[in-house]
mmCIF file of C-alpha atoms in Angstrom:
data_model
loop_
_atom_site.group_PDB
_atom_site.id
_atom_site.type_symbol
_atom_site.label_atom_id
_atom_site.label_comp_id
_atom_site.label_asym_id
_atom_site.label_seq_id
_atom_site.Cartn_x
_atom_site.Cartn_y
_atom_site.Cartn_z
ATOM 1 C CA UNK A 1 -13.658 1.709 14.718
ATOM 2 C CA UNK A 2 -11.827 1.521 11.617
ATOM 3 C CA UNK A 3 -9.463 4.832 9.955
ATOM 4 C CA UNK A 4 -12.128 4.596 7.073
ATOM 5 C CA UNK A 5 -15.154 4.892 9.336
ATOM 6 C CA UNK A 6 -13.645 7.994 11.962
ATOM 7 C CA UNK A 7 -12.588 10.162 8.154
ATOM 8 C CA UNK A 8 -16.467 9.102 6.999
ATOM 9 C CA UNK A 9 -17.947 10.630 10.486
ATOM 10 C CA UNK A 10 -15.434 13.200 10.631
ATOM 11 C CA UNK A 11 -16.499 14.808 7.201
ATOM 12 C CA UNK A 12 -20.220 14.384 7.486
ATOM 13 C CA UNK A 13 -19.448 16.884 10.977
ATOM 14 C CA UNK A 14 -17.848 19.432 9.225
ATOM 15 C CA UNK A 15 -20.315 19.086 6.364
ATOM 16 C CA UNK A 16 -23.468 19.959 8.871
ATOM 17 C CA UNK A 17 -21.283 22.216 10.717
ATOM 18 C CA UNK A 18 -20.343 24.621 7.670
ATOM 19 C CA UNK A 19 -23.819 24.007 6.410
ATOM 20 C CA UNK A 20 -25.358 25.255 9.577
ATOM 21 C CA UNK A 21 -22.959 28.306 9.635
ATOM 22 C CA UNK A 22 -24.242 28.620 6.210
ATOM 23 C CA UNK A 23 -28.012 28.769 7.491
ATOM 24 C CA UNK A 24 -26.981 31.161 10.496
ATOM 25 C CA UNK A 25 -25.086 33.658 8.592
ATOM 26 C CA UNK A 26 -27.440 34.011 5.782
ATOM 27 C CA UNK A 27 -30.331 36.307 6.323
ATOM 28 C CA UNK A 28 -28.342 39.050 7.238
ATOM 29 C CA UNK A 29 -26.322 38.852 4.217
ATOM 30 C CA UNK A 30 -29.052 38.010 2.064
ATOM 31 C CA UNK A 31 -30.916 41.553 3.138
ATOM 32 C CA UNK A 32 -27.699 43.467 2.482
ATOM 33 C CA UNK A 33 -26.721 41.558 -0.672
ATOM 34 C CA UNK A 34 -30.167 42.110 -1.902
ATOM 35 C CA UNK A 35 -30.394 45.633 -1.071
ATOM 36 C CA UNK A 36 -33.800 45.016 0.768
ATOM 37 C CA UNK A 37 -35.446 44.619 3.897
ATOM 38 C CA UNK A 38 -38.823 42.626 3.769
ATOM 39 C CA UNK A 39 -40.938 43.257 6.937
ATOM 40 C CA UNK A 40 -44.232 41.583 7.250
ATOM 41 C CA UNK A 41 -46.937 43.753 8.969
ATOM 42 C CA UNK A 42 -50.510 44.135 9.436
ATOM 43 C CA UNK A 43 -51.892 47.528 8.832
ATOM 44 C CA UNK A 44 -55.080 48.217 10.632
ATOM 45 C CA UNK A 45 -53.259 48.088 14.018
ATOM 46 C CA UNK A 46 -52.483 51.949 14.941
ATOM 47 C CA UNK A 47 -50.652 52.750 16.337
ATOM 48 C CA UNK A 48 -48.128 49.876 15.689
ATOM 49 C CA UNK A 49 -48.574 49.243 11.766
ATOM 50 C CA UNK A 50 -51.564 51.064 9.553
ATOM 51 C CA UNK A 51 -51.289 53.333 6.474
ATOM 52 C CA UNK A 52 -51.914 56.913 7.087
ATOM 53 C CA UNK A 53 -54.088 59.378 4.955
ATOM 54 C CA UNK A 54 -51.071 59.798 3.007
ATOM 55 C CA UNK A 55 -51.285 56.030 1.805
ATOM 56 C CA UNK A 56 -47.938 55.493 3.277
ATOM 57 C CA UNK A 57 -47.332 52.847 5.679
ATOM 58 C CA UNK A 58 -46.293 53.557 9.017
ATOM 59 C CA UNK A 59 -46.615 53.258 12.734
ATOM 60 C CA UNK A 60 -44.230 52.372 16.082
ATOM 61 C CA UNK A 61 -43.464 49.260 14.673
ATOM 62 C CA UNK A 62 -43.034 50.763 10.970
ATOM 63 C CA UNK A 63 -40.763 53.212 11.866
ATOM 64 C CA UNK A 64 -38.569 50.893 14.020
ATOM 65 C CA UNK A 65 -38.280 48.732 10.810
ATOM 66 C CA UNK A 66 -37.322 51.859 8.802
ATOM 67 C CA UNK A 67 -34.878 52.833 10.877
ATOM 68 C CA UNK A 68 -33.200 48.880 10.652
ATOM 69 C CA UNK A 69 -32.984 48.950 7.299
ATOM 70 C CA UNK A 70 -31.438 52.615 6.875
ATOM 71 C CA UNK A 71 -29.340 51.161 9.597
ATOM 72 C CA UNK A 72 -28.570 48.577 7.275
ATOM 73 C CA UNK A 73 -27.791 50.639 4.330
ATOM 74 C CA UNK A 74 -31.183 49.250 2.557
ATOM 75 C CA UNK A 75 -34.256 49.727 1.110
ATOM 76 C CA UNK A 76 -37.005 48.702 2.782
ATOM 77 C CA UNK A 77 -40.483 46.492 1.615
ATOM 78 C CA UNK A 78 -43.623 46.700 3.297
ATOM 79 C CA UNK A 79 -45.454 43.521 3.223
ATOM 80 C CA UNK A 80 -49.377 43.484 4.522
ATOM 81 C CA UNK A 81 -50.865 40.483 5.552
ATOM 82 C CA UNK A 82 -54.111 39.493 7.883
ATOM 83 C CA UNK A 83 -53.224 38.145 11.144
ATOM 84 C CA UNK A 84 -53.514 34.495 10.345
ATOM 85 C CA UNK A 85 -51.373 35.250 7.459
ATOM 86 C CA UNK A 86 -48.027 36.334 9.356
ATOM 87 C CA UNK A 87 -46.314 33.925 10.390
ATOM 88 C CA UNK A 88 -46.825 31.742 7.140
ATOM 89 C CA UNK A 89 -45.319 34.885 5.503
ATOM 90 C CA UNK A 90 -42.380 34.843 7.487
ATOM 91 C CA UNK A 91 -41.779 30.805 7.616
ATOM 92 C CA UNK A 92 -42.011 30.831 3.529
ATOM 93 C CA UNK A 93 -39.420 33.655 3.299
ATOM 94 C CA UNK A 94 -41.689 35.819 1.538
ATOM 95 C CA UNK A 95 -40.939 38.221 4.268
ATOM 96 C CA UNK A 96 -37.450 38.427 6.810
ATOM 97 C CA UNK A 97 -38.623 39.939 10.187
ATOM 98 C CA UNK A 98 -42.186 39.851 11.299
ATOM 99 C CA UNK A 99 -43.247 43.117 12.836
ATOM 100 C CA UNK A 100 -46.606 43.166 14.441
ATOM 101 C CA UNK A 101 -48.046 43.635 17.957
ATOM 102 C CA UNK A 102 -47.243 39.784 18.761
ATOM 103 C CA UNK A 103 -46.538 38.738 22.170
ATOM 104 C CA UNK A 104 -44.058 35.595 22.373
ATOM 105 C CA UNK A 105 -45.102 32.661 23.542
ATOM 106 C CA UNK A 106 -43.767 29.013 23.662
ATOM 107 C CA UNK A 107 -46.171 27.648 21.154
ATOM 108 C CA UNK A 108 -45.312 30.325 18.806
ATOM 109 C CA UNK A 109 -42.356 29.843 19.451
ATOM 110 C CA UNK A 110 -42.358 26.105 18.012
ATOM 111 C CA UNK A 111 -42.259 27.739 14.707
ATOM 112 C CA UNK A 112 -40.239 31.297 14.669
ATOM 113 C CA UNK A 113 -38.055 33.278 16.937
ATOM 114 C CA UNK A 114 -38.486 36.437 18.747
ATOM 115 C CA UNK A 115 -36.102 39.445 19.514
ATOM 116 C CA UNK A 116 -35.984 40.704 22.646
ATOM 117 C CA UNK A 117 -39.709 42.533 23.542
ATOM 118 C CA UNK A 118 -39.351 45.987 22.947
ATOM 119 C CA UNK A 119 -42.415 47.225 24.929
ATOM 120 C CA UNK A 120 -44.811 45.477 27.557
ATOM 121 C CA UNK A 121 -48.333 45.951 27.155
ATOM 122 C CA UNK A 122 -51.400 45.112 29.486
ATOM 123 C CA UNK A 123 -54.820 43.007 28.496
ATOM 124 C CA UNK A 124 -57.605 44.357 29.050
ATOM 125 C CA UNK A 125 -61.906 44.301 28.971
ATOM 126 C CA UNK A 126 -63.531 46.862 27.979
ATOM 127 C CA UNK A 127 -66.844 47.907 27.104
ATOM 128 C CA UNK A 128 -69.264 50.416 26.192
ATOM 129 C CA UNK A 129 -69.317 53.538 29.000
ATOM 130 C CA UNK A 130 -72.978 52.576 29.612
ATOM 131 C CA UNK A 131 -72.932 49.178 30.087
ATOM 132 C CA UNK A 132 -73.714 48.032 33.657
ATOM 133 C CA UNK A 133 -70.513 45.301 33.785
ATOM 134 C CA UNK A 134 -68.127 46.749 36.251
ATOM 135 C CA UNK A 135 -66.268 43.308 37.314
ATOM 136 C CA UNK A 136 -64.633 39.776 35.480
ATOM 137 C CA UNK A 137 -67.600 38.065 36.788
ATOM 138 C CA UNK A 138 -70.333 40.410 35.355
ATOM 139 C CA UNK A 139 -68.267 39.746 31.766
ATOM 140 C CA UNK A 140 -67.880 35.581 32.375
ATOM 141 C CA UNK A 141 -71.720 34.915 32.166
ATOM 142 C CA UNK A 142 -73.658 32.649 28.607
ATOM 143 C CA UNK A 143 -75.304 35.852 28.100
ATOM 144 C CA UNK A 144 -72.475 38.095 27.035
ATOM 145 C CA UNK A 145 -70.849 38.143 23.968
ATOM 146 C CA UNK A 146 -66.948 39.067 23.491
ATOM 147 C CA UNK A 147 -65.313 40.261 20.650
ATOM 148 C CA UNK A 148 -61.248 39.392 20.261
ATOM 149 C CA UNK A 149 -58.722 39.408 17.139
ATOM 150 C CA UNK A 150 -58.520 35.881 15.129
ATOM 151 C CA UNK A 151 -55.299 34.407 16.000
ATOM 152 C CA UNK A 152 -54.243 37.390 19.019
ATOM 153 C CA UNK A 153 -53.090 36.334 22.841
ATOM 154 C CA UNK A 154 -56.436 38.581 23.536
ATOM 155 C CA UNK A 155 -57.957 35.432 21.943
ATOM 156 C CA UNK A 156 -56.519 33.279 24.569
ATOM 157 C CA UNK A 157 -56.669 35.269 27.291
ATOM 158 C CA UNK A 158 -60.070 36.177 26.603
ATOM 159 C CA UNK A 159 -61.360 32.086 26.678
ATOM 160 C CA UNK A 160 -58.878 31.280 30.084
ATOM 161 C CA UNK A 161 -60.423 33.806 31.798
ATOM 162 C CA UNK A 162 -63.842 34.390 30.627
ATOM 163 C CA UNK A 163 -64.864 30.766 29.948
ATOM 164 C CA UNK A 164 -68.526 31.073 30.349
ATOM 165 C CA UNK A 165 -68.962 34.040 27.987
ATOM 166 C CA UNK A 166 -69.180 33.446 24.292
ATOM 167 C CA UNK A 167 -66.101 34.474 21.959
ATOM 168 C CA UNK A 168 -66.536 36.215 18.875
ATOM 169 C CA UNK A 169 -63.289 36.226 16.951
ATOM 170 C CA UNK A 170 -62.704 39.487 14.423
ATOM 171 C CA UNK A 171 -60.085 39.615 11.688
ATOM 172 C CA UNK A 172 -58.256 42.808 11.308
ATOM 173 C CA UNK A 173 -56.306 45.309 14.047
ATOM 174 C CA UNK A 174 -57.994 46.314 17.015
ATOM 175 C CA UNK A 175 -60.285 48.969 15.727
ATOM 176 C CA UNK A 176 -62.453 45.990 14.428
ATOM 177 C CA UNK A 177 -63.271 45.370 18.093
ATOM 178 C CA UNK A 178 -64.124 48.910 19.225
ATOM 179 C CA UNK A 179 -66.422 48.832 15.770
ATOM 180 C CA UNK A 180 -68.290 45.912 16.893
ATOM 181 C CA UNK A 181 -69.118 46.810 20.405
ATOM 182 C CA UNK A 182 -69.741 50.518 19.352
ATOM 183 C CA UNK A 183 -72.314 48.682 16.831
ATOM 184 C CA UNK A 184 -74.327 46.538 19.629
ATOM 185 C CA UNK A 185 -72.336 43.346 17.854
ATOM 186 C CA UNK A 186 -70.631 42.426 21.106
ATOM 187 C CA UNK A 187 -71.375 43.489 24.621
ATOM 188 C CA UNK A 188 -67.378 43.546 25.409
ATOM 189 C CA UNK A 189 -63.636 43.464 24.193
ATOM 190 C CA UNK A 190 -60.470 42.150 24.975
ATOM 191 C CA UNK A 191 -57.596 43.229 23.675
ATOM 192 C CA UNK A 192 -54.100 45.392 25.253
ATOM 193 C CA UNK A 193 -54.967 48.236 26.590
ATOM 194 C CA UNK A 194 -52.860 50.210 24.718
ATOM 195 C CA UNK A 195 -54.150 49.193 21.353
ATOM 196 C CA UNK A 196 -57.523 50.207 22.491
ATOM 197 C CA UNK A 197 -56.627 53.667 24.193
ATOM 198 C CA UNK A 198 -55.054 54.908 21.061
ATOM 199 C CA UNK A 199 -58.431 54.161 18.697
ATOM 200 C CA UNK A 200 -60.679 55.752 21.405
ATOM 201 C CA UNK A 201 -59.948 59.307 19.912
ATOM 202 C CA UNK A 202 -61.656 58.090 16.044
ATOM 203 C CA UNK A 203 -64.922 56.889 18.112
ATOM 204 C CA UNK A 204 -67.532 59.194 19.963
ATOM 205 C CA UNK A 205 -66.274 60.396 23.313
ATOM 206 C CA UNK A 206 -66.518 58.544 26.153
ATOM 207 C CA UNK A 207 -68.168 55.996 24.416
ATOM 208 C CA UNK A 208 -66.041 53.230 25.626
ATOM 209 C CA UNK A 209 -64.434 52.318 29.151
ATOM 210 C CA UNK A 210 -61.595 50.163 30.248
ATOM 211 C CA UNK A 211 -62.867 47.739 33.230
ATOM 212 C CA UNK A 212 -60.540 48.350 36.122
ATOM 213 C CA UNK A 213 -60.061 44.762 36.302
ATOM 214 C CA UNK A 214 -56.442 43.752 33.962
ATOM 215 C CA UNK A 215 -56.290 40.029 32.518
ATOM 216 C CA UNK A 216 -53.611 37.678 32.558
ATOM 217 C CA UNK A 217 -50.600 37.560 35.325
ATOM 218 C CA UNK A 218 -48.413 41.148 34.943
ATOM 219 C CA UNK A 219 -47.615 42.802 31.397
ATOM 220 C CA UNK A 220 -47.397 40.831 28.161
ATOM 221 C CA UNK A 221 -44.318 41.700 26.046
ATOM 222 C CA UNK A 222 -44.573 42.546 22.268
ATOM 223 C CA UNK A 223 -41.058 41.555 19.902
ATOM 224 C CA UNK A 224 -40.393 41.604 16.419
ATOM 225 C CA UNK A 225 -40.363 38.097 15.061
ATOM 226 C CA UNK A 226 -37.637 35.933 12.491
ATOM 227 C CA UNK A 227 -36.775 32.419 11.414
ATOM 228 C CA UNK A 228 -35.639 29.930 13.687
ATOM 229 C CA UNK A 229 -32.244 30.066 11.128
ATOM 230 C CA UNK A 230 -32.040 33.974 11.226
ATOM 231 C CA UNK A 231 -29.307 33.559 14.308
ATOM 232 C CA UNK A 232 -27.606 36.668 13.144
ATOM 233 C CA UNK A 233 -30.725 38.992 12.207
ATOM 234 C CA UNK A 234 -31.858 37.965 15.710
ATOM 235 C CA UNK A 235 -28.989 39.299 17.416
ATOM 236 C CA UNK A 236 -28.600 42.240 14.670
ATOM 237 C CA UNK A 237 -32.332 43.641 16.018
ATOM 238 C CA UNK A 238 -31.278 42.702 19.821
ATOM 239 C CA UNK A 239 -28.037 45.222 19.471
ATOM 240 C CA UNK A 240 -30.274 47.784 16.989
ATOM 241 C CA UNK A 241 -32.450 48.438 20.030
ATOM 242 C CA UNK A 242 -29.783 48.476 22.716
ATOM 243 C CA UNK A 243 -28.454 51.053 20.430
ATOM 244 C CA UNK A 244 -31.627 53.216 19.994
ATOM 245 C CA UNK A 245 -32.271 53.351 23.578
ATOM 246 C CA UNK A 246 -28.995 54.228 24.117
ATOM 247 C CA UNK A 247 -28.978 57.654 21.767
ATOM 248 C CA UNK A 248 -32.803 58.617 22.662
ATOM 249 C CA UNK A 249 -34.650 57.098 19.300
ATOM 250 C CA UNK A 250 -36.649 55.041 20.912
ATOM 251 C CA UNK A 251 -37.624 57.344 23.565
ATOM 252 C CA UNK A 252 -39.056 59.655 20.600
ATOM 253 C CA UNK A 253 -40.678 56.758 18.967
ATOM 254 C CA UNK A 254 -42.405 55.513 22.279
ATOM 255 C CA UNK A 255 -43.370 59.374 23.206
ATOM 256 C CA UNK A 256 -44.905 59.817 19.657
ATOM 257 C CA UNK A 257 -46.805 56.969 18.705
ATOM 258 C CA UNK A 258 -47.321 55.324 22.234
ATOM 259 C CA UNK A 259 -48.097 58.316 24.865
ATOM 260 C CA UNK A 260 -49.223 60.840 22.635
ATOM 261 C CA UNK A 261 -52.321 61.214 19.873
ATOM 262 C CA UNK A 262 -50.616 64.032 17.600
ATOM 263 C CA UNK A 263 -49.487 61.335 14.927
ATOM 264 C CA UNK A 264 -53.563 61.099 14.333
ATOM 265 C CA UNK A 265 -53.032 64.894 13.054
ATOM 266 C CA UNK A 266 -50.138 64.257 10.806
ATOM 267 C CA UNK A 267 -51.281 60.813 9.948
#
């Protein structure tokens, strides 16, 4: 190999190599540079991400978010998108970190990142409380009708393991499924069971019932999403969260908005 060809290769290395350290150490900077944290969310989904009767956006997720970016010395910008809409948001920078009740999984993981899952969450089917389905099988037959979120692992779930039952896919957070069985337009919903237990409260009591019966293998996890180049913002919300569980935030957070209901009152 001649001298002129080794300098040639050995400059186009350091080129890609202080470009990619470019790429890696960017977002972070960027945020704090710009004064401004841009979180992508979709409201609708108490008690992760919804705006309250206040008009102000918050949430478990929300407040996790707010608590980055006063972490970070920054503003922060709530972003609302529909499902569908999320991950586009976050891929064309409109948006840095992607906070919604997402679970990670490898295909969406072909086209962003995810922090570490901050909570674990369990699928479920559930229907109205006088409905005569009591097991999977009663749910898996051409005559019932299930309603899931566009786009959600509920979705997916919902078609490996009720493949004979017809899917009817909903836009929106999970309320949009209680509404449509409440209303007679599906016989049954999938979704976490968390995201259903804390909407029960705005419908009719003991209107609805969770089927004993859990989908999918264990808990799914839920994790705040970034760029495939946001190295450093990935590892920033990794350490934010060791350091909130460490000092008893997110104990607080979890107690409020996950185990409790008195966030409907002030919300």
């Amino acid at each position: 190999m001649s001298q002129k060809k080794l300098v040639s290769i050995v400059l186009a290395v350091v080129v890609t190599l202080f470009l990619t350290g470019i790429s890696f150490a960017g977002t972070l900077s960027e945020i704090v540079k710009r004064g401004e944290l841009r979180v992508a969310v979709q409201s609708g989904a108490a008690p992760y991400a919804f705006i309250d009767k206040h008009g102000e956006h918050t949430g478990s997720m929300v407040e996790f978010a707010k608590g980055m970016a006063d972490s970070m010395g920054v503003k922060i910008k709530i972003l609302d998108f529909d499902w569908d809409g999320l991950i586009p948001a976050l891929l064309s920078g409109k948006a840095d970190i992607l906070a919604a009740d997402m679970t990670p999984t490898l295909k969406r993981a072909l086209k962003i990142s995810f922090a570490d899952p901050w909570i674990y969450v369990q699928p479920c089917i559930f229907t109205k409380t006088g409905a005569s389905y009591q097991t999977l099988e009663d749910v898996d037959k051409p005559s019932v009708t299930v309603g899931v979120l566009l786009g959600s692992t509920g979705e997916t779930i919902a078609k490996q393991y009720l493949p004979n039952a017809k899917i009817k896919s909903y836009k929106g957070g999970g309320r949009m499924v209680v509404q449509a069985l409440i209303a007679g337009h599906v016989d049954a919903g999938v979704n976490d069971d968390l995201a259903v237990l804390t909407v029960l409260p705005d419908f009719p009591p003991n209107s609805i019932r969770l089927l004993d019966k859990r989908l999918g293998q264990g808990m799914d996890p839920l994790a705040f999403a970034i760029r495939h180049d946001s190295v450093n913002l990935w590892q920033w919300i990794n350490l934010y969260f060791k350091t909130i569980r460490s000092n008893g935030t997110y104990d607080k957070n979890i107690a409020y908005w996950m185990e409790g209901i008195e966030w409907k009152k002030d919300h």
